[in-house]
């Protein structure tokens, strides 16, 4: 929808080398949005942060005023007739 890709940054790494936890920040500058995610790998942490950022972005975009204007139509068109389905069963 015209937004640039999010920017990821590792903000913290904790734990022993074999048992690390990564904290990653996912930001969408155009929406002034930043979310944190953590996981056992950098990729997992990025995915958590991206999921949170996507949810926040969708919420922000859905609550923003729409740029489209609704126009009134003088003629109210009737909706197309519903297709009727019929099933025939044969008894043998």
CSV table of C-alpha atoms in Angstrom, one decimal:
chain,number,residue,atom,x,y,z
A,1,UNK,CA,0.0,0.0,0.0
A,2,UNK,CA,2.9,2.4,-0.7
A,3,UNK,CA,4.7,2.1,2.6
A,4,UNK,CA,8.4,1.5,2.7
A,5,UNK,CA,9.8,-1.7,4.2
A,6,UNK,CA,10.1,-1.7,8.0
A,7,UNK,CA,13.5,-1.1,9.6
A,8,UNK,CA,14.9,-3.7,12.0
A,9,UNK,CA,17.5,-3.2,14.7
A,10,UNK,CA,18.8,-5.6,17.4
A,11,UNK,CA,18.5,-3.7,20.6
A,12,UNK,CA,19.6,-6.4,23.1
A,13,UNK,CA,21.1,-9.9,23.3
A,14,UNK,CA,20.9,-11.7,26.6
A,15,UNK,CA,22.0,-15.1,27.8
A,16,UNK,CA,24.8,-17.6,27.2
A,17,UNK,CA,25.9,-18.3,23.6
A,18,UNK,CA,23.9,-21.5,23.4
A,19,UNK,CA,20.8,-20.0,25.0
A,20,UNK,CA,20.5,-16.4,23.8
A,21,UNK,CA,17.4,-14.2,23.7
A,22,UNK,CA,17.3,-11.5,21.0
A,23,UNK,CA,15.3,-8.3,21.3
A,24,UNK,CA,14.6,-6.6,18.0
A,25,UNK,CA,12.9,-3.3,17.3
A,26,UNK,CA,10.8,-3.0,14.2
A,27,UNK,CA,10.0,0.5,13.1
A,28,UNK,CA,7.9,2.1,10.3
A,29,UNK,CA,9.1,5.7,10.2
A,30,UNK,CA,6.4,6.9,7.9
A,31,UNK,CA,3.8,5.9,10.5
A,32,UNK,CA,6.0,6.9,13.5
A,33,UNK,CA,5.5,3.3,14.7
A,34,UNK,CA,8.0,1.2,16.7
A,35,UNK,CA,7.4,-2.3,18.2
A,36,UNK,CA,9.7,-4.7,20.1
A,37,UNK,CA,9.9,-8.4,19.7
A,38,UNK,CA,12.0,-11.1,21.4
A,39,UNK,CA,12.9,-14.6,20.4
A,40,UNK,CA,15.5,-17.4,20.5
A,41,UNK,CA,17.0,-16.1,17.2
A,42,UNK,CA,17.3,-12.8,15.5
A,43,UNK,CA,14.9,-13.9,12.9
A,44,UNK,CA,12.3,-15.1,15.4
A,45,UNK,CA,12.5,-11.8,17.2
A,46,UNK,CA,12.1,-9.9,13.9
A,47,UNK,CA,9.0,-11.9,13.1
A,48,UNK,CA,7.4,-11.2,16.5
A,49,UNK,CA,8.2,-7.5,16.2
A,50,UNK,CA,6.9,-7.4,12.6
A,51,UNK,CA,3.7,-9.1,13.6
A,52,UNK,CA,3.2,-6.5,16.3
A,53,UNK,CA,4.1,-3.7,14.0
A,54,UNK,CA,1.7,-4.9,11.3
A,55,UNK,CA,-1.2,-5.1,13.8
A,56,UNK,CA,-0.4,-1.6,15.1
A,57,UNK,CA,-0.1,-0.3,11.5
A,58,UNK,CA,-3.4,-1.8,10.5
A,59,UNK,CA,-5.1,-0.3,13.5
A,60,UNK,CA,-3.6,3.1,12.8
A,61,UNK,CA,-4.5,3.0,9.1
A,62,UNK,CA,-8.1,1.8,9.8
A,63,UNK,CA,-8.8,4.6,12.3
A,64,UNK,CA,-7.3,7.3,10.1
A,65,UNK,CA,-9.8,9.4,8.1
A,66,UNK,CA,-10.4,8.0,4.6
A,67,UNK,CA,-9.2,10.1,1.7
A,68,UNK,CA,-12.0,8.8,-0.5
A,69,UNK,CA,-15.2,10.7,-0.7
A,70,UNK,CA,-18.5,8.9,-1.0
A,71,UNK,CA,-20.7,10.2,-3.8
A,72,UNK,CA,-24.5,9.9,-3.7
A,73,UNK,CA,-26.2,8.3,-6.6
A,74,UNK,CA,-29.6,9.5,-7.5
A,75,UNK,CA,-30.5,6.2,-9.1
A,76,UNK,CA,-30.3,3.3,-6.7
A,77,UNK,CA,-29.3,0.3,-8.7
A,78,UNK,CA,-30.9,-2.9,-7.7
A,79,UNK,CA,-28.4,-5.6,-6.7
A,80,UNK,CA,-28.0,-8.5,-9.1
A,81,UNK,CA,-30.5,-11.4,-8.6
A,82,UNK,CA,-29.1,-14.2,-6.5
A,83,UNK,CA,-28.2,-17.3,-8.4
A,84,UNK,CA,-30.4,-20.2,-7.5
A,85,UNK,CA,-28.7,-23.5,-7.0
A,86,UNK,CA,-30.6,-26.7,-7.4
A,87,UNK,CA,-29.4,-30.1,-6.6
A,88,UNK,CA,-31.0,-33.1,-8.1
A,89,UNK,CA,-30.7,-36.5,-6.5
A,90,UNK,CA,-31.2,-39.7,-8.3
A,91,UNK,CA,-32.5,-42.7,-6.6
A,92,UNK,CA,-31.4,-45.9,-8.2
